[in-house]
CSV table of C-alpha atoms in Angstrom, one decimal:
chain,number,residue,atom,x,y,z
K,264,UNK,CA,-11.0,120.3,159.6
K,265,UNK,CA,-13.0,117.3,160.3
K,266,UNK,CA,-11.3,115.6,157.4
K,267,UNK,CA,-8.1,115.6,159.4
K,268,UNK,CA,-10.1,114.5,162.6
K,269,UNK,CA,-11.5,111.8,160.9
K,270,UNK,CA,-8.4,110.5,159.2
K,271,UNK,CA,-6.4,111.0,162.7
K,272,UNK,CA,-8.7,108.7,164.5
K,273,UNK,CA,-8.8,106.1,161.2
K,274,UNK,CA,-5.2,105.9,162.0
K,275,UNK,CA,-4.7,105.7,165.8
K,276,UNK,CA,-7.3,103.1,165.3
K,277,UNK,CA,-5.4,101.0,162.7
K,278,UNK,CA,-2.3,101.7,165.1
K,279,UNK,CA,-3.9,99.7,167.6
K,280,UNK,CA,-5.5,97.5,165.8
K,281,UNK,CA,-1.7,96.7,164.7
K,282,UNK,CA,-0.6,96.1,167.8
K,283,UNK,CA,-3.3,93.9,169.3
K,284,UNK,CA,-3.2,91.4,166.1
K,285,UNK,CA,0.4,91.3,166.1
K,286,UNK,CA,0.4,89.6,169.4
K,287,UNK,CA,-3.2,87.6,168.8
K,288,UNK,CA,-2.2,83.9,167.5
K,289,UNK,CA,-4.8,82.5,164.3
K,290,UNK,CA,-4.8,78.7,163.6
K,291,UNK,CA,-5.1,77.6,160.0
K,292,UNK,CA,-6.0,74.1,159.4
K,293,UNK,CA,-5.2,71.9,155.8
K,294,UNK,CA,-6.5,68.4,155.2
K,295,UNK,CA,-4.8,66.6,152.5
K,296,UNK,CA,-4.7,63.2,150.9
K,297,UNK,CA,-2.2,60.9,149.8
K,298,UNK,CA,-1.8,56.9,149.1
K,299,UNK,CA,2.0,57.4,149.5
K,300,UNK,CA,1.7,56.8,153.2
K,301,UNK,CA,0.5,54.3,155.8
K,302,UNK,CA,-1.1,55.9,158.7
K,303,UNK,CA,-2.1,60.1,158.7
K,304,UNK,CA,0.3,62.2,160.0
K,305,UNK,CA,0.1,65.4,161.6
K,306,UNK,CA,2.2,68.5,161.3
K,307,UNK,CA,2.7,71.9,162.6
K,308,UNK,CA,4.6,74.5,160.4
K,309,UNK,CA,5.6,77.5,162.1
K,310,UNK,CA,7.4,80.5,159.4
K,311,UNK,CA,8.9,84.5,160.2
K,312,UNK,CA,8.5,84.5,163.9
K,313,UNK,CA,10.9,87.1,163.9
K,314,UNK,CA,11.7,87.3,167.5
K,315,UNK,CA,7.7,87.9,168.3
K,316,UNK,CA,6.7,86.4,171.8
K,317,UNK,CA,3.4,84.7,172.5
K,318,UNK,CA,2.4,84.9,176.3
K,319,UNK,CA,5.2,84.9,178.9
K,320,UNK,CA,8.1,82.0,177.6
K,321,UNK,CA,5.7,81.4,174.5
K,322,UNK,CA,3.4,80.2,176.5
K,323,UNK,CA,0.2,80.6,174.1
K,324,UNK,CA,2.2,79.6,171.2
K,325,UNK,CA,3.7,76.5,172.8
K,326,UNK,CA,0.1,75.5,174.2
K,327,UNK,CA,-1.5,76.2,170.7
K,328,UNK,CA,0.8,73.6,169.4
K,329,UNK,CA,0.2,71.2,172.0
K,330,UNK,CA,-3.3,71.0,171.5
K,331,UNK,CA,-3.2,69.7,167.8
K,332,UNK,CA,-0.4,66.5,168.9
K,333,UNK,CA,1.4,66.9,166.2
K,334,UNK,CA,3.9,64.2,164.7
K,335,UNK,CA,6.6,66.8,163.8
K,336,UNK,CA,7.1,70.7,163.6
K,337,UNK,CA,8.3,71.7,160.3
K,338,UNK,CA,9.6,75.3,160.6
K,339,UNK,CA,10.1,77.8,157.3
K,340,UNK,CA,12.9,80.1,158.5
K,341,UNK,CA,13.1,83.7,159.3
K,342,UNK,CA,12.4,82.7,163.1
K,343,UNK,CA,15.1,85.7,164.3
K,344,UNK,CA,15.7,89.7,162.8
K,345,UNK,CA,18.5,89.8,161.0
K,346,UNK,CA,19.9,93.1,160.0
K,347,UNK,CA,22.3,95.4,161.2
K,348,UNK,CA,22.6,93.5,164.1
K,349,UNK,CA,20.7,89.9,164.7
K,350,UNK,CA,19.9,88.1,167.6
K,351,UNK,CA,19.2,84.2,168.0
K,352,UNK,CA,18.0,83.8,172.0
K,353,UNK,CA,14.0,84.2,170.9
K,354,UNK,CA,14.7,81.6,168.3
K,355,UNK,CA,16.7,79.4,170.3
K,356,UNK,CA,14.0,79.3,173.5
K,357,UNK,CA,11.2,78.5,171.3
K,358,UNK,CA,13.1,75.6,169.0
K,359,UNK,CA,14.4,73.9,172.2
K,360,UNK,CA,11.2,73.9,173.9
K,361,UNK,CA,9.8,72.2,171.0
K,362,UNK,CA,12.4,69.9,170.5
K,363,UNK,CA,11.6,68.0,174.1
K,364,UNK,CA,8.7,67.1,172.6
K,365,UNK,CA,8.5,66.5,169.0
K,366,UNK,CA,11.0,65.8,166.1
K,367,UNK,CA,11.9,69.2,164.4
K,368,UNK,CA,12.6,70.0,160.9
K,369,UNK,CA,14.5,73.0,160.2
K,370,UNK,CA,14.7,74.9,157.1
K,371,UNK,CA,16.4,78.2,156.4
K,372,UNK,CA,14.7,81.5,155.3
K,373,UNK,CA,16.3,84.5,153.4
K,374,UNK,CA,17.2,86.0,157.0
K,375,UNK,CA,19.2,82.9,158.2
K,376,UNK,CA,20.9,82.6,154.6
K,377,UNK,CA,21.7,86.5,155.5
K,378,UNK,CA,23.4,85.3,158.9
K,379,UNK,CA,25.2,82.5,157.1
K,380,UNK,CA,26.4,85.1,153.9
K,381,UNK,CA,27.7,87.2,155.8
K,382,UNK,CA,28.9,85.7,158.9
K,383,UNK,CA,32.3,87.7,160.0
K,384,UNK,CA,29.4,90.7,159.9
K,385,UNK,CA,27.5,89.2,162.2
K,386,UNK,CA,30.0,87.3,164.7
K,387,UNK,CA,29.9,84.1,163.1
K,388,UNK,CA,26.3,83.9,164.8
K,389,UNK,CA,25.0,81.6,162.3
K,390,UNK,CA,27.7,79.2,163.0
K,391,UNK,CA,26.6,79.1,166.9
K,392,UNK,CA,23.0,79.1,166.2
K,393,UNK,CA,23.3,75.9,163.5
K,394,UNK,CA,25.6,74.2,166.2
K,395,UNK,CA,22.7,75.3,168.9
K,396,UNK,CA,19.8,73.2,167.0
K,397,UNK,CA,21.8,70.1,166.6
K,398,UNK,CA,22.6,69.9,169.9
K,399,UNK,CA,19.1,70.1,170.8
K,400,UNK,CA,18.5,67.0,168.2
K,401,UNK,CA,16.8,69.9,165.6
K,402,UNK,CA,17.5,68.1,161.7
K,403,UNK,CA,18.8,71.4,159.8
K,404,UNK,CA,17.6,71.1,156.5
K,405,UNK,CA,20.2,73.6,154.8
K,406,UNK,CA,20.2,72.0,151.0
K,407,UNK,CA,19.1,68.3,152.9
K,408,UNK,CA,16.7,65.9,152.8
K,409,UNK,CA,16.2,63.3,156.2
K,410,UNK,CA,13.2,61.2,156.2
K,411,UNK,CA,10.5,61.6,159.0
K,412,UNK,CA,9.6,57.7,158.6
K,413,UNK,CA,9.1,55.2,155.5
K,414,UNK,CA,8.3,57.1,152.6
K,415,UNK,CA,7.8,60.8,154.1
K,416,UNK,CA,10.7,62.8,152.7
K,417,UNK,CA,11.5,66.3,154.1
K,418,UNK,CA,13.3,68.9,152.0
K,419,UNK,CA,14.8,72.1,152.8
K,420,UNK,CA,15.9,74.1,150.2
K,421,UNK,CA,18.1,77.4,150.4
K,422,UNK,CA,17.6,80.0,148.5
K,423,UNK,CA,20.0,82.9,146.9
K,424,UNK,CA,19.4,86.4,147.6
K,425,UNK,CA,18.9,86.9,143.7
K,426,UNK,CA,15.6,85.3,144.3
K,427,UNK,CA,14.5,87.5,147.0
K,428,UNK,CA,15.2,91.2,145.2
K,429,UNK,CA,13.0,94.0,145.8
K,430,UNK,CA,10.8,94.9,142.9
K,431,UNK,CA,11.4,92.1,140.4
K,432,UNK,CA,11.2,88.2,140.4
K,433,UNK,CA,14.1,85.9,139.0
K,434,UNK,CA,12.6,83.1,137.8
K,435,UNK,CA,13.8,80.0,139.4
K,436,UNK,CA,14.6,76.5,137.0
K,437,UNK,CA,13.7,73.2,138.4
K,438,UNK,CA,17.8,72.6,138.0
K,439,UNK,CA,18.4,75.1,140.7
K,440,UNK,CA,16.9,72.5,143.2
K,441,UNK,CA,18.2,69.2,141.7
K,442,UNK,CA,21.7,70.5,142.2
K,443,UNK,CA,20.9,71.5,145.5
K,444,UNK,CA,18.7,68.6,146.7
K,445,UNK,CA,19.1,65.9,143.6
K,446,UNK,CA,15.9,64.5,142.3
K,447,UNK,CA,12.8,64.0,144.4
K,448,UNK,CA,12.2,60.2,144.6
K,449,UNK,CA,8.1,60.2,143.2
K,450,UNK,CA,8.1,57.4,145.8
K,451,UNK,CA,8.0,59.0,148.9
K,452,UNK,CA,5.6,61.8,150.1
K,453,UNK,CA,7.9,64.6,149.7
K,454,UNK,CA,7.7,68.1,151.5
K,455,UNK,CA,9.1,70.7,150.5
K,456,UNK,CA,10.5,73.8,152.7
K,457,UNK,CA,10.9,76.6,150.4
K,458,UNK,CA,10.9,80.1,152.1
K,459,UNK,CA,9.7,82.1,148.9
K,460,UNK,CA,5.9,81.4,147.7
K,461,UNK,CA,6.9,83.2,144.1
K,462,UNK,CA,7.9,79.4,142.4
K,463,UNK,CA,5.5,77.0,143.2
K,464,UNK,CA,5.2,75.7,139.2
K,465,UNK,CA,9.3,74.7,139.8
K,466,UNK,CA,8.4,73.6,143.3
K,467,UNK,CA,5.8,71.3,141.7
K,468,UNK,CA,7.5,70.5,138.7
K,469,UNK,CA,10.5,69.3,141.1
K,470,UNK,CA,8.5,66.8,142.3
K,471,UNK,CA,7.3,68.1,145.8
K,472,UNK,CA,3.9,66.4,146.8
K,473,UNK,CA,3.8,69.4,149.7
K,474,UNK,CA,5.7,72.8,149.8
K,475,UNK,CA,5.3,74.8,152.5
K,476,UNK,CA,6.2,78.9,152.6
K,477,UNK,CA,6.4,81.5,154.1
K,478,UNK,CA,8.3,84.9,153.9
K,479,UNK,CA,5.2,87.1,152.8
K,480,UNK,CA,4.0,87.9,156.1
K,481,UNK,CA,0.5,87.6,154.7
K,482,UNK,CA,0.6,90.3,152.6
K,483,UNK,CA,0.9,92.8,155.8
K,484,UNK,CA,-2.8,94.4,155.3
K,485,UNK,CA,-5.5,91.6,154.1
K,486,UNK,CA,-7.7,93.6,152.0
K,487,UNK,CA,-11.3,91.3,151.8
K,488,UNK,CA,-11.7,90.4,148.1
K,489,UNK,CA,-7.9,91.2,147.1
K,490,UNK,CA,-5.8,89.5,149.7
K,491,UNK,CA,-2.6,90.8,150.8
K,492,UNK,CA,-1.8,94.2,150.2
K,493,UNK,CA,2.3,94.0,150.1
K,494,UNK,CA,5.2,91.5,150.5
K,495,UNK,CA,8.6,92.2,151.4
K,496,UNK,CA,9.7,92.1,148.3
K,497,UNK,CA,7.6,95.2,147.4
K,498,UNK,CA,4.9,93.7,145.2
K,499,UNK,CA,1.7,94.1,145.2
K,500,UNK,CA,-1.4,91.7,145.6
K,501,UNK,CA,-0.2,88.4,144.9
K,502,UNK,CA,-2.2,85.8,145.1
K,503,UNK,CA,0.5,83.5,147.1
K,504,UNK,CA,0.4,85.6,150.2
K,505,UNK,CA,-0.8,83.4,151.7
K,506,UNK,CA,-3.2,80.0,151.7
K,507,UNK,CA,-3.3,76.7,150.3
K,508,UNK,CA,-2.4,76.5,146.5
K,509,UNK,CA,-2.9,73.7,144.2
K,510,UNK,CA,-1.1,72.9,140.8
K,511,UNK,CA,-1.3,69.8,138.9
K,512,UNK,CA,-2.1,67.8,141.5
K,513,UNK,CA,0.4,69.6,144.1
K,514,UNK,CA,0.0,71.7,146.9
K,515,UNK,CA,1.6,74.6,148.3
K,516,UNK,CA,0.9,76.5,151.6
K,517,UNK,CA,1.8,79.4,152.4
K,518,UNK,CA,1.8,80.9,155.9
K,519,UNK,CA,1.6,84.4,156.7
K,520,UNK,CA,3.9,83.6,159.7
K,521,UNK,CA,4.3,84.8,163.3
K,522,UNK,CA,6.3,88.2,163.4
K,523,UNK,CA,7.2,90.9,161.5
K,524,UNK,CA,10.0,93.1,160.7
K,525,UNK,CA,10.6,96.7,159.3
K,526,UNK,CA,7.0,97.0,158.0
K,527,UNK,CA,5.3,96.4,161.6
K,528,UNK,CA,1.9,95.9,160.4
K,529,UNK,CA,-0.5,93.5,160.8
K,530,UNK,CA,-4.3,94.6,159.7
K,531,UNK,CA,-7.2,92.0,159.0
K,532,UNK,CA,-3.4,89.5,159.2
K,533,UNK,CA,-3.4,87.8,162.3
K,534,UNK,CA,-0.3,85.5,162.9
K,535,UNK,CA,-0.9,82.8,161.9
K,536,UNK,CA,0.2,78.9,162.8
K,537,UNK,CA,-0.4,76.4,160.5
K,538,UNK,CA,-1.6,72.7,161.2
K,539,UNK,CA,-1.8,70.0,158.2
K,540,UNK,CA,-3.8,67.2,158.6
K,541,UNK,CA,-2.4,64.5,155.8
K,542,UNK,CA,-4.5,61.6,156.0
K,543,UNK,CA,-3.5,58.1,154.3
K,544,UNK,CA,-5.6,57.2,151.1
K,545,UNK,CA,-5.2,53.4,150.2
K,546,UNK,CA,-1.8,52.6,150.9
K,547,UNK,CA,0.6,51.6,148.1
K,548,UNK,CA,3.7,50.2,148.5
């Protein structure tokens, strides 16, 4: 009988543990260096807010952001719920705020290529949301590249669905991005936004100084000594659920975003925004 007493307060108390981190905002700072640029730069990259609210209008989120002055907010995708239904005003209210005050980068996750896929399902939603951010001076990065300033190169890459199938990973050729985003200039800084963690060797061999991710949720319980339990894909303790990554002299980061969806579990995972610090080395022209 205790057993079951025991094990019924073990999970009431992971219930609510759930549902304070869920709403409890982490910040993760990165420092890198690079001699591809001349002055440091600051970012914010925000992934997978999946319609989750942070203080009354974002309040906590918005003032979070604020406090780091960043030089542009890159964002990762998945920032709405889309499945049977979807719904873009969360989205919308957060991206516009942040567009009054800093340039915004947009790049799609799997739940915004969902919306575009299969748009007479969903209203044509994606075609209203798209028109949405450009009005609000957001640069959608849907297979794109726009540069922030000289020689710091922004990416967005789409990817299929085949990449993001339950129970399996499709390996992913460096050609899949070249014929959606040509060749990376080794130049310019580049960033990468790639929604899926699971290809950072193509990512690198690409070309991309930077990628940033998201789509794991942080591996939904953090397990000390293991990591994340379990990403949406149904695997099990990979190492990319999150973190900073480093291959060959490129870096990959990899947020466990802001929301959640279906699984609505957050333990030892708070959610998590993401500041990167990239500081000028000696400056080459």
């Amino acid at each position: 009988m205790w057993i079951f007493v025991l094990l019924s307060i073990m999970g009431w108390g992971a219930f609510f543990r759930s549902l304070y981190e869920r709403r409890t905002l982490s910040v993760s700072r990165y420092e890198l260096e690079t001699d591809k640029i001349a002055a440091d730069r600051t970012f914010v990259f925000l992934s997978d807010l999946h319609d989750n609210c942070f203080g009354k209008g974002q309040k906590d989120l918005l003032d979070a952001i604020e406090k780091e002055k960043p030089d542009a907010i890159l964002i990762g995708g998945d920032m709405m719920v889309v499945k049977d239904k979807a719904d873009i005003r969360a989205a919308l209210f957060l991206v516009e705020k942040l567009s009054r005050r800093y340039p915004v980068f947009y790049g799609n996750g799997n739940h915004e290529s969902r919306m575009d896929k299969k748009r007479e399902k969903y209203g044509r939603l994606y075609d209203r949301y798209i028109e949405e951010l450009k009005k609000q001076g957001v640069i959608h990065l849907s297979d794109a590249s726009a540069f922030l300033e000289n020689h710091i190169r922004i990416s967005g890459l789409n990817i299929e669905e085949a990449y993001y199938k339950k129970f399996k990973t499709t390996p992913m050729e460096i050609g899949y991005i070249e014929s959606r985003l040509g060749k990376a200039d080794r130049r310019d800084y580049q960033i990468l936004l790639a929604h899926s963690p699971m290809f950072h060797e193509t990512y690198a061999g690409w070309g991309a100084d930077l990628t940033l991710c998201g789509h794991f949720h942080g591996g939904t319980v953090r397990i000390p000594g293991l990591g994340g339990l379990m990403t949406p894909q149904f695997q099990f303790f990979r190492k990319c659920c999150g973190g900073i990554h480093r291959l060959a002299g490129k870096v990959m980061i990899v947020s466990r975003g802001l929301g959640t969806h279906s699984v609505n579990v957050r333990l030892n995972n708070k959610p998590e925004l993401v500041v990167i610090r990239l500081k000028a080395a000696v400056y080459r022209k």
